[in-house]
Amino acid sequence: MSEPESATAPAPAAPPSRVPWPPIVLLAVIAAAVVLARLYPLAWPGLDDLSARIVGLSIGAGGIILAGWAGWTLHRAGTTIRPHRAADVLVTTGPFARLRNPIYVADVMLLLGAAELTKNIWFVLAAALFGLLVNFLAILPEERHLEARFGDVYRDYKSRSRRWL
């Protein structure tokens, strides 16, 4: 079974953003979760049994695997992983076959895994805040960039893939 080919960029385009928002937002929400846990500790509302721990840590491990797979897929396609750089090709293989933003999904999964690992409920709230902020600061500009750069090829891909899950 062969994978669909990646579309090569027809012409240069401006980058989606001048600022690499996703890593900045990720580090900011991690720092906020750690600081808030110290200043305003909240009781962990979930169960603390083996089953809950396995599920929570599996989500975090899945995030690590998904991020690595997505990064490797971008590298193999010869395009950038940097969210503020213009895409050289439209990658529609690997995790990108089903998800348009697997690295951001992986980041949310990592934050949820960190919540389980540390029993810090602020990481759950950080995951939600990260998703909201990255949607407006990165995903929407990236979608505009990809549509301008790849046109109908991107619109077709967009119609058969999901933004998040």
JSON list of N, CA, C and O in Angstrom, two decimals, residues 24 28 33 43 47 52-53 55 64-65 68 70 73 76 79 93-95 104 106 109 117 121-122 139 142 146 152:
[
{"chain": "A", "resi": 24, "resn": "ILE", "atom": "N", "xyz": [6.30, 28.89, 22.34]},
{"chain": "A", "resi": 24, "resn": "ILE", "atom": "CA", "xyz": [6.21, 29.95, 23.35]},
{"chain": "A", "resi": 24, "resn": "ILE", "atom": "C", "xyz": [5.00, 29.72, 24.25]},
{"chain": "A", "resi": 24, "resn": "ILE", "atom": "O", "xyz": [5.10, 29.78, 25.48]},
{"chain": "A", "resi": 28, "resn": "ALA", "atom": "N", "xyz": [4.91, 28.71, 28.20]},
{"chain": "A", "resi": 28, "resn": "ALA", "atom": "CA", "xyz": [4.19, 29.62, 29.10]},
{"chain": "A", "resi": 28, "resn": "ALA", "atom": "C", "xyz": [3.14, 28.88, 29.92]},
{"chain": "A", "resi": 28, "resn": "ALA", "atom": "O", "xyz": [3.02, 29.11, 31.14]},
{"chain": "A", "resi": 33, "resn": "ALA", "atom": "N", "xyz": [1.32, 26.46, 34.98]},
{"chain": "A", "resi": 33, "resn": "ALA", "atom": "CA", "xyz": [0.80, 25.32, 35.74]},
{"chain": "A", "resi": 33, "resn": "ALA", "atom": "C", "xyz": [1.68, 25.02, 36.95]},
{"chain": "A", "resi": 33, "resn": "ALA", "atom": "O", "xyz": [1.18, 24.73, 38.04]},
{"chain": "A", "resi": 43, "resn": "ALA", "atom": "N", "xyz": [-6.64, 20.06, 44.91]},
{"chain": "A", "resi": 43, "resn": "ALA", "atom": "CA", "xyz": [-6.64, 18.60, 45.08]},
{"chain": "A", "resi": 43, "resn": "ALA", "atom": "C", "xyz": [-6.88, 17.93, 43.73]},
{"chain": "A", "resi": 43, "resn": "ALA", "atom": "O", "xyz": [-7.68, 18.40, 42.92]},
{"chain": "A", "resi": 47, "resn": "LEU", "atom": "N", "xyz": [-9.02, 9.55, 40.26]},
{"chain": "A", "resi": 47, "resn": "LEU", "atom": "CA", "xyz": [-8.59, 8.40, 41.04]},
{"chain": "A", "resi": 47, "resn": "LEU", "atom": "C", "xyz": [-7.07, 8.30, 40.99]},
{"chain": "A", "resi": 47, "resn": "LEU", "atom": "O", "xyz": [-6.45, 8.72, 40.03]},
{"chain": "A", "resi": 52, "resn": "ALA", "atom": "N", "xyz": [-6.01, 4.25, 36.44]},
{"chain": "A", "resi": 52, "resn": "ALA", "atom": "CA", "xyz": [-6.01, 5.68, 36.10]},
{"chain": "A", "resi": 52, "resn": "ALA", "atom": "C", "xyz": [-4.61, 6.13, 35.72]},
{"chain": "A", "resi": 52, "resn": "ALA", "atom": "O", "xyz": [-4.43, 6.89, 34.76]},
{"chain": "A", "resi": 53, "resn": "ARG", "atom": "N", "xyz": [-3.62, 5.67, 36.45]},
{"chain": "A", "resi": 53, "resn": "ARG", "atom": "CA", "xyz": [-2.23, 6.04, 36.17]},
{"chain": "A", "resi": 53, "resn": "ARG", "atom": "C", "xyz": [-1.81, 5.53, 34.79]},
{"chain": "A", "resi": 53, "resn": "ARG", "atom": "O", "xyz": [-1.17, 6.25, 34.02]},
{"chain": "A", "resi": 55, "resn": "VAL", "atom": "N", "xyz": [-3.73, 4.87, 32.18]},
{"chain": "A", "resi": 55, "resn": "VAL", "atom": "CA", "xyz": [-4.42, 5.65, 31.14]},
{"chain": "A", "resi": 55, "resn": "VAL", "atom": "C", "xyz": [-3.76, 7.02, 30.99]},
{"chain": "A", "resi": 55, "resn": "VAL", "atom": "O", "xyz": [-3.44, 7.46, 29.88]},
{"chain": "A", "resi": 64, "resn": "ILE", "atom": "N", "xyz": [4.23, 11.84, 23.09]},
{"chain": "A", "resi": 64, "resn": "ILE", "atom": "CA", "xyz": [5.64, 11.79, 22.71]},
{"chain": "A", "resi": 64, "resn": "ILE", "atom": "C", "xyz": [5.81, 11.07, 21.37]},
{"chain": "A", "resi": 64, "resn": "ILE", "atom": "O", "xyz": [6.52, 11.53, 20.47]},
{"chain": "A", "resi": 65, "resn": "ILE", "atom": "N", "xyz": [5.14, 9.94, 21.24]},
{"chain": "A", "resi": 65, "resn": "ILE", "atom": "CA", "xyz": [5.22, 9.15, 20.00]},
{"chain": "A", "resi": 65, "resn": "ILE", "atom": "C", "xyz": [4.65, 9.94, 18.82]},
{"chain": "A", "resi": 65, "resn": "ILE", "atom": "O", "xyz": [5.26, 9.99, 17.74]},
{"chain": "A", "resi": 68, "resn": "GLY", "atom": "N", "xyz": [7.01, 12.78, 17.80]},
{"chain": "A", "resi": 68, "resn": "GLY", "atom": "CA", "xyz": [8.17, 12.24, 17.09]},
{"chain": "A", "resi": 68, "resn": "GLY", "atom": "C", "xyz": [7.84, 11.80, 15.68]},
{"chain": "A", "resi": 68, "resn": "GLY", "atom": "O", "xyz": [8.58, 12.07, 14.72]},
{"chain": "A", "resi": 70, "resn": "ALA", "atom": "N", "xyz": [5.32, 12.82, 13.80]},
{"chain": "A", "resi": 70, "resn": "ALA", "atom": "CA", "xyz": [5.01, 13.99, 12.98]},
{"chain": "A", "resi": 70, "resn": "ALA", "atom": "C", "xyz": [6.28, 14.74, 12.58]},
{"chain": "A", "resi": 70, "resn": "ALA", "atom": "O", "xyz": [6.44, 15.13, 11.42]},
{"chain": "A", "resi": 73, "resn": "THR", "atom": "N", "xyz": [8.05, 12.75, 9.95]},
{"chain": "A", "resi": 73, "resn": "THR", "atom": "CA", "xyz": [7.32, 12.83, 8.68]},
{"chain": "A", "resi": 73, "resn": "THR", "atom": "C", "xyz": [7.62, 14.15, 7.98]},
{"chain": "A", "resi": 73, "resn": "THR", "atom": "O", "xyz": [7.86, 14.18, 6.76]},
{"chain": "A", "resi": 76, "resn": "ARG", "atom": "N", "xyz": [11.25, 14.01, 6.70]},
{"chain": "A", "resi": 76, "resn": "ARG", "atom": "CA", "xyz": [11.33, 13.12, 5.54]},
{"chain": "A", "resi": 76, "resn": "ARG", "atom": "C", "xyz": [10.76, 13.79, 4.28]},
{"chain": "A", "resi": 76, "resn": "ARG", "atom": "O", "xyz": [11.25, 13.56, 3.18]},
{"chain": "A", "resi": 79, "resn": "THR", "atom": "N", "xyz": [10.36, 19.48, 4.59]},
{"chain": "A", "resi": 79, "resn": "THR", "atom": "CA", "xyz": [9.79, 20.77, 4.95]},
{"chain": "A", "resi": 79, "resn": "THR", "atom": "C", "xyz": [10.10, 21.08, 6.41]},
{"chain": "A", "resi": 79, "resn": "THR", "atom": "O", "xyz": [10.60, 20.23, 7.14]},
{"chain": "A", "resi": 93, "resn": "THR", "atom": "N", "xyz": [0.92, 12.69, 4.58]},
{"chain": "A", "resi": 93, "resn": "THR", "atom": "CA", "xyz": [1.21, 11.30, 4.92]},
{"chain": "A", "resi": 93, "resn": "THR", "atom": "C", "xyz": [1.47, 11.17, 6.41]},
{"chain": "A", "resi": 93, "resn": "THR", "atom": "O", "xyz": [1.51, 12.16, 7.14]},
{"chain": "A", "resi": 94, "resn": "GLY", "atom": "N", "xyz": [1.66, 9.95, 6.87]},
{"chain": "A", "resi": 94, "resn": "GLY", "atom": "CA", "xyz": [1.92, 9.72, 8.29]},
{"chain": "A", "resi": 94, "resn": "GLY", "atom": "C", "xyz": [0.76, 10.21, 9.12]},
{"chain": "A", "resi": 94, "resn": "GLY", "atom": "O", "xyz": [-0.41, 10.07, 8.73]},
{"chain": "A", "resi": 95, "resn": "PRO", "atom": "N", "xyz": [1.04, 10.85, 10.25]},
{"chain": "A", "resi": 95, "resn": "PRO", "atom": "CA", "xyz": [-0.06, 11.33, 11.10]},
{"chain": "A", "resi": 95, "resn": "PRO", "atom": "C", "xyz": [-0.85, 12.46, 10.44]},
{"chain": "A", "resi": 95, "resn": "PRO", "atom": "O", "xyz": [-1.99, 12.73, 10.83]},
{"chain": "A", "resi": 104, "resn": "TYR", "atom": "N", "xyz": [0.39, 19.72, 17.57]},
{"chain": "A", "resi": 104, "resn": "TYR", "atom": "CA", "xyz": [-0.36, 20.43, 18.60]},
{"chain": "A", "resi": 104, "resn": "TYR", "atom": "C", "xyz": [-1.23, 19.47, 19.40]},
{"chain": "A", "resi": 104, "resn": "TYR", "atom": "O", "xyz": [-1.38, 19.64, 20.62]},
{"chain": "A", "resi": 106, "resn": "ALA", "atom": "N", "xyz": [-0.32, 16.43, 19.96]},
{"chain": "A", "resi": 106, "resn": "ALA", "atom": "CA", "xyz": [0.69, 15.79, 20.82]},
{"chain": "A", "resi": 106, "resn": "ALA", "atom": "C", "xyz": [1.03, 16.67, 22.02]},
{"chain": "A", "resi": 106, "resn": "ALA", "atom": "O", "xyz": [1.19, 16.17, 23.14]},
{"chain": "A", "resi": 109, "resn": "MET", "atom": "N", "xyz": [-1.65, 16.28, 24.54]},
{"chain": "A", "resi": 109, "resn": "MET", "atom": "CA", "xyz": [-1.50, 14.97, 25.18]},
{"chain": "A", "resi": 109, "resn": "MET", "atom": "C", "xyz": [-0.37, 14.98, 26.20]},
{"chain": "A", "resi": 109, "resn": "MET", "atom": "O", "xyz": [-0.49, 14.39, 27.28]},
{"chain": "A", "resi": 117, "resn": "LEU", "atom": "N", "xyz": [1.05, 12.56, 35.80]},
{"chain": "A", "resi": 117, "resn": "LEU", "atom": "CA", "xyz": [2.34, 12.25, 36.41]},
{"chain": "A", "resi": 117, "resn": "LEU", "atom": "C", "xyz": [2.56, 13.05, 37.70]},
{"chain": "A", "resi": 117, "resn": "LEU", "atom": "O", "xyz": [3.04, 12.52, 38.69]},
{"chain": "A", "resi": 121, "resn": "ILE", "atom": "N", "xyz": [-3.59, 19.47, 38.73]},
{"chain": "A", "resi": 121, "resn": "ILE", "atom": "CA", "xyz": [-4.77, 19.76, 37.93]},
{"chain": "A", "resi": 121, "resn": "ILE", "atom": "C", "xyz": [-4.58, 20.99, 37.04]},
{"chain": "A", "resi": 121, "resn": "ILE", "atom": "O", "xyz": [-5.24, 21.11, 36.01]},
{"chain": "A", "resi": 122, "resn": "TRP", "atom": "N", "xyz": [-3.64, 21.86, 37.39]},
{"chain": "A", "resi": 122, "resn": "TRP", "atom": "CA", "xyz": [-3.38, 23.03, 36.58]},
{"chain": "A", "resi": 122, "resn": "TRP", "atom": "C", "xyz": [-2.88, 22.65, 35.19]},
{"chain": "A", "resi": 122, "resn": "TRP", "atom": "O", "xyz": [-3.07, 23.40, 34.23]},
{"chain": "A", "resi": 139, "resn": "ILE", "atom": "N", "xyz": [-2.79, 27.96, 14.36]},
{"chain": "A", "resi": 139, "resn": "ILE", "atom": "CA", "xyz": [-3.52, 27.12, 13.40]},
{"chain": "A", "resi": 139, "resn": "ILE", "atom": "C", "xyz": [-4.24, 27.94, 12.34]},
{"chain": "A", "resi": 139, "resn": "ILE", "atom": "O", "xyz": [-4.11, 27.66, 11.14]},
{"chain": "A", "resi": 142, "resn": "GLU", "atom": "N", "xyz": [-1.76, 29.41, 9.98]},
{"chain": "A", "resi": 142, "resn": "GLU", "atom": "CA", "xyz": [-1.17, 28.34, 9.17]},
{"chain": "A", "resi": 142, "resn": "GLU", "atom": "C", "xyz": [-2.14, 27.90, 8.09]},
{"chain": "A", "resi": 142, "resn": "GLU", "atom": "O", "xyz": [-1.74, 27.66, 6.94]},
{"chain": "A", "resi": 146, "resn": "LEU", "atom": "N", "xyz": [-1.35, 27.96, 4.16]},
{"chain": "A", "resi": 146, "resn": "LEU", "atom": "CA", "xyz": [-1.38, 26.75, 3.33]},
{"chain": "A", "resi": 146, "resn": "LEU", "atom": "C", "xyz": [-2.39, 26.88, 2.19]},
{"chain": "A", "resi": 146, "resn": "LEU", "atom": "O", "xyz": [-2.14, 26.43, 1.08]},
{"chain": "A", "resi": 152, "resn": "ASP", "atom": "N", "xyz": [-6.26, 24.66, -4.16]},
{"chain": "A", "resi": 152, "resn": "ASP", "atom": "CA", "xyz": [-7.23, 23.56, -4.17]},
{"chain": "A", "resi": 152, "resn": "ASP", "atom": "C", "xyz": [-6.68, 22.27, -3.58]},
{"chain": "A", "resi": 152, "resn": "ASP", "atom": "O", "xyz": [-7.44, 21.50, -2.99]}
]
